[in-house]
PDB file of C-alpha atoms and ligand atoms in Angstrom:
ATOM      1  CA  MET U   1     -23.882  56.185   5.962  1.00 56.00           C
ATOM      2  CA  THR U   2     -20.817  54.236   4.844  1.00 76.00           C
ATOM      3  CA  GLN U   3     -18.808  55.950   2.046  1.00 90.00           C
ATOM      4  CA  THR U   4     -17.362  53.971  -0.827  1.00 96.00           C
ATOM      5  CA  LEU U   5     -14.470  55.546  -2.508  1.00 97.00           C
ATOM      6  CA  HIS U   6     -13.391  54.593  -6.063  1.00 98.00           C
ATOM      7  CA  GLY U   7      -9.986  54.751  -7.816  1.00 98.00           C
ATOM      8  CA  GLY U   8      -7.657  53.157 -10.076  1.00 98.00           C
ATOM      9  CA  CYS U   9      -4.529  53.356 -12.253  1.00 98.00           C
ATOM     10  CA  GLN U  10      -4.163  55.999 -14.968  1.00 98.00           C
ATOM     11  CA  CYS U  11      -5.228  53.762 -17.729  1.00 98.00           C
ATOM     12  CA  GLY U  12      -8.152  52.260 -16.132  1.00 97.00           C
ATOM     13  CA  ALA U  13      -7.195  48.691 -16.380  1.00 97.00           C
ATOM     14  CA  VAL U  14      -6.969  48.408 -12.587  1.00 98.00           C
ATOM     15  CA  ARG U  15     -10.126  49.796 -10.646  1.00 98.00           C
ATOM     16  CA  TYR U  16     -11.062  49.352  -7.070  1.00 98.00           C
ATOM     17  CA  GLU U  17     -13.375  50.488  -4.423  1.00 98.00           C
ATOM     18  CA  ALA U  18     -12.744  50.970  -0.805  1.00 98.00           C
ATOM     19  CA  ALA U  19     -15.701  50.908   1.578  1.00 98.00           C
ATOM     20  CA  GLY U  20     -15.666  52.885   4.782  1.00 96.00           C
ATOM     21  CA  GLU U  21     -13.119  55.111   6.534  1.00 96.00           C
ATOM     22  CA  PRO U  22      -9.423  54.436   5.950  1.00 97.00           C
ATOM     23  CA  LEU U  23      -7.537  53.611   9.207  1.00 97.00           C
ATOM     24  CA  LEU U  24      -4.825  56.136   8.438  1.00 97.00           C
ATOM     25  CA  VAL U  25      -4.058  58.593   5.691  1.00 98.00           C
ATOM     26  CA  ALA U  26      -0.456  59.701   5.784  1.00 98.00           C
ATOM     27  CA  LEU U  27       2.540  60.956   3.761  1.00 98.00           C
ATOM     28  CA  CYS U  28       5.621  58.610   3.376  1.00 98.00           C
ATOM     29  CA  HIS U  29       9.079  59.986   2.636  1.00 98.00           C
ATOM     30  CA  CYS U  30      10.875  56.721   2.446  1.00 96.00           C
ATOM     31  CA  SER U  31      13.291  56.226  -0.545  1.00 96.00           C
ATOM     32  CA  MET U  32      11.459  53.024  -1.706  1.00 95.00           C
ATOM     33  CA  CYS U  33       8.086  54.809  -2.184  1.00 96.00           C
ATOM     34  CA  ARG U  34       9.947  57.778  -3.808  1.00 97.00           C
ATOM     35  CA  ARG U  35      11.533  55.531  -6.379  1.00 96.00           C
ATOM     36  CA  ALA U  36       8.630  53.339  -7.102  1.00 95.00           C
ATOM     37  CA  ASN U  37       6.363  56.247  -7.685  1.00 96.00           C
ATOM     38  CA  ALA U  38       9.071  58.564  -9.069  1.00 95.00           C
ATOM     39  CA  ALA U  39       7.760  61.299  -6.798  1.00 97.00           C
ATOM     40  CA  PRO U  40       9.283  63.183  -3.841  1.00 98.00           C
ATOM     41  CA  VAL U  41       6.644  62.051  -1.323  1.00 98.00           C
ATOM     42  CA  VAL U  42       3.909  59.501  -1.549  1.00 98.00           C
ATOM     43  CA  ALA U  43       0.338  59.864   0.261  1.00 98.00           C
ATOM     44  CA  TRP U  44      -1.185  56.482   1.260  1.00 98.00           C
ATOM     45  CA  ALA U  45      -4.664  55.581   2.541  1.00 98.00           C
ATOM     46  CA  MET U  46      -4.581  52.436   4.851  1.00 98.00           C
ATOM     47  CA  PHE U  47      -7.635  50.078   4.821  1.00 98.00           C
ATOM     48  CA  ARG U  48      -8.297  46.509   6.092  1.00 98.00           C
ATOM     49  CA  GLU U  49      -8.032  44.163   3.178  1.00 97.00           C
ATOM     50  CA  GLU U  50     -11.538  43.188   3.269  1.00 98.00           C
ATOM     51  CA  GLN U  51     -12.519  46.830   2.744  1.00 98.00           C
ATOM     52  CA  VAL U  52     -10.938  46.917  -0.621  1.00 98.00           C
ATOM     53  CA  ARG U  53     -12.070  45.207  -3.663  1.00 98.00           C
ATOM     54  CA  PHE U  54     -10.484  45.248  -7.185  1.00 97.00           C
ATOM     55  CA  ASP U  55     -13.134  45.338  -9.904  1.00 92.00           C
ATOM     56  CA  ARG U  56     -11.121  44.771 -12.960  1.00 91.00           C
ATOM     57  CA  ALA U  57      -7.492  43.562 -13.276  1.00 89.00           C
ATOM     58  CA  ALA U  58      -5.756  43.058  -9.985  1.00 92.00           C
ATOM     59  CA  PRO U  59      -2.629  44.923  -9.690  1.00 97.00           C
ATOM     60  CA  THR U  60       0.587  43.058 -10.477  1.00 97.00           C
ATOM     61  CA  LEU U  61       2.636  42.629  -7.411  1.00 97.00           C
ATOM     62  CA  TYR U  62       6.388  42.836  -7.179  1.00 94.00           C
ATOM     63  CA  ASN U  63       8.635  42.621  -4.059  1.00 95.00           C
ATOM     64  CA  SER U  64      10.341  46.068  -3.544  1.00 92.00           C
ATOM     65  CA  SER U  65      12.161  44.625  -0.511  1.00 90.00           C
ATOM     66  CA  PRO U  66      11.739  41.243   1.416  1.00 92.00           C
ATOM     67  CA  GLY U  67       8.124  41.145   2.638  1.00 93.00           C
ATOM     68  CA  ALA U  68       6.955  44.380   0.825  1.00 95.00           C
ATOM     69  CA  ARG U  69       4.594  44.006  -2.109  1.00 97.00           C
ATOM     70  CA  ARG U  70       3.917  46.992  -4.341  1.00 98.00           C
ATOM     71  CA  GLY U  71       0.956  46.670  -6.692  1.00 98.00           C
ATOM     72  CA  VAL U  72       1.144  48.242 -10.011  1.00 98.00           C
ATOM     73  CA  CYS U  73      -0.614  48.280 -13.348  1.00 98.00           C
ATOM     74  CA  ARG U  74       1.111  46.176 -15.701  1.00 97.00           C
ATOM     75  CA  THR U  75      -0.016  48.391 -18.700  1.00 97.00           C
ATOM     76  CA  CYS U  76       0.630  51.870 -17.455  1.00 97.00           C
ATOM     77  CA  GLY U  77       2.842  51.447 -14.449  1.00 96.00           C
ATOM     78  CA  THR U  78       0.876  53.346 -11.778  1.00 97.00           C
ATOM     79  CA  GLN U  79       1.458  51.962  -8.193  1.00 98.00           C
ATOM     80  CA  VAL U  80      -1.923  51.426  -6.678  1.00 98.00           C
ATOM     81  CA  SER U  81      -1.233  49.517  -3.645  1.00 98.00           C
ATOM     82  CA  PHE U  82       1.154  48.323  -0.985  1.00 98.00           C
ATOM     83  CA  THR U  83       0.810  45.172   1.148  1.00 97.00           C
ATOM     84  CA  GLY U  84       3.582  43.576   3.325  1.00 95.00           C
ATOM     85  CA  ASP U  85       4.601  41.884   6.300  1.00 94.00           C
ATOM     86  CA  ALA U  86       4.811  45.028   8.271  1.00 90.00           C
ATOM     87  CA  ILE U  87       1.092  45.704   7.982  1.00 94.00           C
ATOM     88  CA  PRO U  88      -0.514  42.236   7.990  1.00 95.00           C
ATOM     89  CA  GLY U  89      -4.226  42.255   7.047  1.00 97.00           C
ATOM     90  CA  LEU U  90      -3.910  45.792   5.880  1.00 97.00           C
ATOM     91  CA  ILE U  91      -3.580  47.326   2.375  1.00 98.00           C
ATOM     92  CA  ASP U  92      -2.327  50.789   1.492  1.00 98.00           C
ATOM     93  CA  LEU U  93      -3.697  52.530  -1.581  1.00 98.00           C
ATOM     94  CA  THR U  94      -1.941  55.461  -3.137  1.00 98.00           C
ATOM     95  CA  VAL U  95      -4.135  58.483  -2.435  1.00 98.00           C
ATOM     96  CA  GLY U  96      -3.161  59.789  -5.853  1.00 98.00           C
ATOM     97  CA  SER U  97      -4.737  56.908  -7.623  1.00 98.00           C
ATOM     98  CA  PHE U  98      -8.230  57.761  -6.073  1.00 98.00           C
ATOM     99  CA  ASP U  99     -10.716  59.405  -8.248  1.00 98.00           C
ATOM    100  CA  ASP U 100     -11.248  62.091  -5.703  1.00 97.00           C
ATOM    101  CA  PRO U 101      -7.927  62.331  -3.722  1.00 98.00           C
ATOM    102  CA  GLY U 102      -9.000  65.677  -2.216  1.00 97.00           C
ATOM    103  CA  LYS U 103     -11.263  63.769   0.179  1.00 94.00           C
ATOM    104  CA  LEU U 104      -8.426  61.864   1.783  1.00 97.00           C
ATOM    105  CA  THR U 105      -6.618  64.309   4.067  1.00 97.00           C
ATOM    106  CA  PRO U 106      -3.215  63.096   5.564  1.00 97.00           C
ATOM    107  CA  SER U 107      -2.999  63.160   9.260  1.00 97.00           C
ATOM    108  CA  LEU U 108       0.918  62.732   9.793  1.00 97.00           C
ATOM    109  CA  HIS U 109       4.100  62.136   7.840  1.00 97.00           C
ATOM    110  CA  TYR U 110       6.362  59.184   8.316  1.00 97.00           C
ATOM    111  CA  TRP U 111       9.831  58.109   7.336  1.00 97.00           C
ATOM    112  CA  ASP U 112      10.562  61.774   7.860  1.00 97.00           C
ATOM    113  CA  GLU U 113      14.242  60.932   8.320  1.00 97.00           C
ATOM    114  CA  LYS U 114      14.305  60.257   4.585  1.00 98.00           C
ATOM    115  CA  ARG U 115      12.485  63.431   3.683  1.00 98.00           C
ATOM    116  CA  LEU U 116      14.259  65.378   0.876  1.00 98.00           C
ATOM    117  CA  PRO U 117      15.709  68.461   2.275  1.00 97.00           C
ATOM    118  CA  TRP U 118      13.668  70.731  -0.129  1.00 98.00           C
ATOM    119  CA  MET U 119      10.500  68.963   0.574  1.00 97.00           C
ATOM    120  CA  ARG U 120       8.775  71.273   3.191  1.00 96.00           C
ATOM    121  CA  PHE U 121       5.370  71.564   4.507  1.00 96.00           C
ATOM    122  CA  ASP U 122       3.407  74.122   6.449  1.00 96.00           C
ATOM    123  CA  ASP U 123       0.471  71.745   7.271  1.00 96.00           C
ATOM    124  CA  GLY U 124       1.407  71.476  10.844  1.00 97.00           C
ATOM    125  CA  LEU U 125       1.231  67.741  10.887  1.00 97.00           C
ATOM    126  CA  PRO U 126       3.346  65.500  13.068  1.00 96.00           C
ATOM    127  CA  HIS U 127       6.473  64.194  11.411  1.00 96.00           C
ATOM    128  CA  HIS U 128       7.566  60.657  12.519  1.00 96.00           C
ATOM    129  CA  ALA U 129      11.133  59.576  11.859  1.00 95.00           C
ATOM    130  CA  GLN U 130      10.233  56.052  10.787  1.00 94.00           C
ATOM    131  CA  PHE U 131       7.223  53.592  10.333  1.00 90.00           C
ATOM    132  CA  PRO U 132       5.167  52.771  12.314  1.00 81.00           C
ATOM    133  CA  PRO U 133       4.446  56.412  13.168  1.00 74.00           C
ATOM    134  CA  PHE U 134       4.408  55.996  16.929  1.00 68.00           C
ATOM    135  CA  GLU U 135       6.864  58.604  18.044  1.00 52.00           C
TER     136      GLU U 135
HETATM  137 ZN1   ZN V  17      -3.131  51.106 -15.871  1.00 52.07          ZN
HETATM  138 ZN1   ZN V  18       7.242  54.612   1.853  1.00 52.07          ZN
END
């Protein structure tokens, strides 16, 4: 059975569905995600672009750095997606924008070298200094 997960921004203008299993669910500690989401850490679920469909308005894209595109709702400002040159053919969706984020369990941390000193975890997951999380 193939699961289909649904989600969207806070106001509901942007809605999506993601079919099948994510390739990766992980927590990012980079300063760009932190600022873009005004949150100390951001959880991401990565899919192939063809797994994800936007049902209503598509997110508005802005370049947070060269080759990095963050998709936000133009009405409520929720960050929904990340696409970029570093992950060709893939799309990251913010775990917090899913209707049932508890189903998406992170398996690792990345950009740990940027982690806030008071942001501590006892989840036992690997922490990778940068992205991609290979070492
Ligand atoms: Zn919205
Ligand atoms: Zn990040």
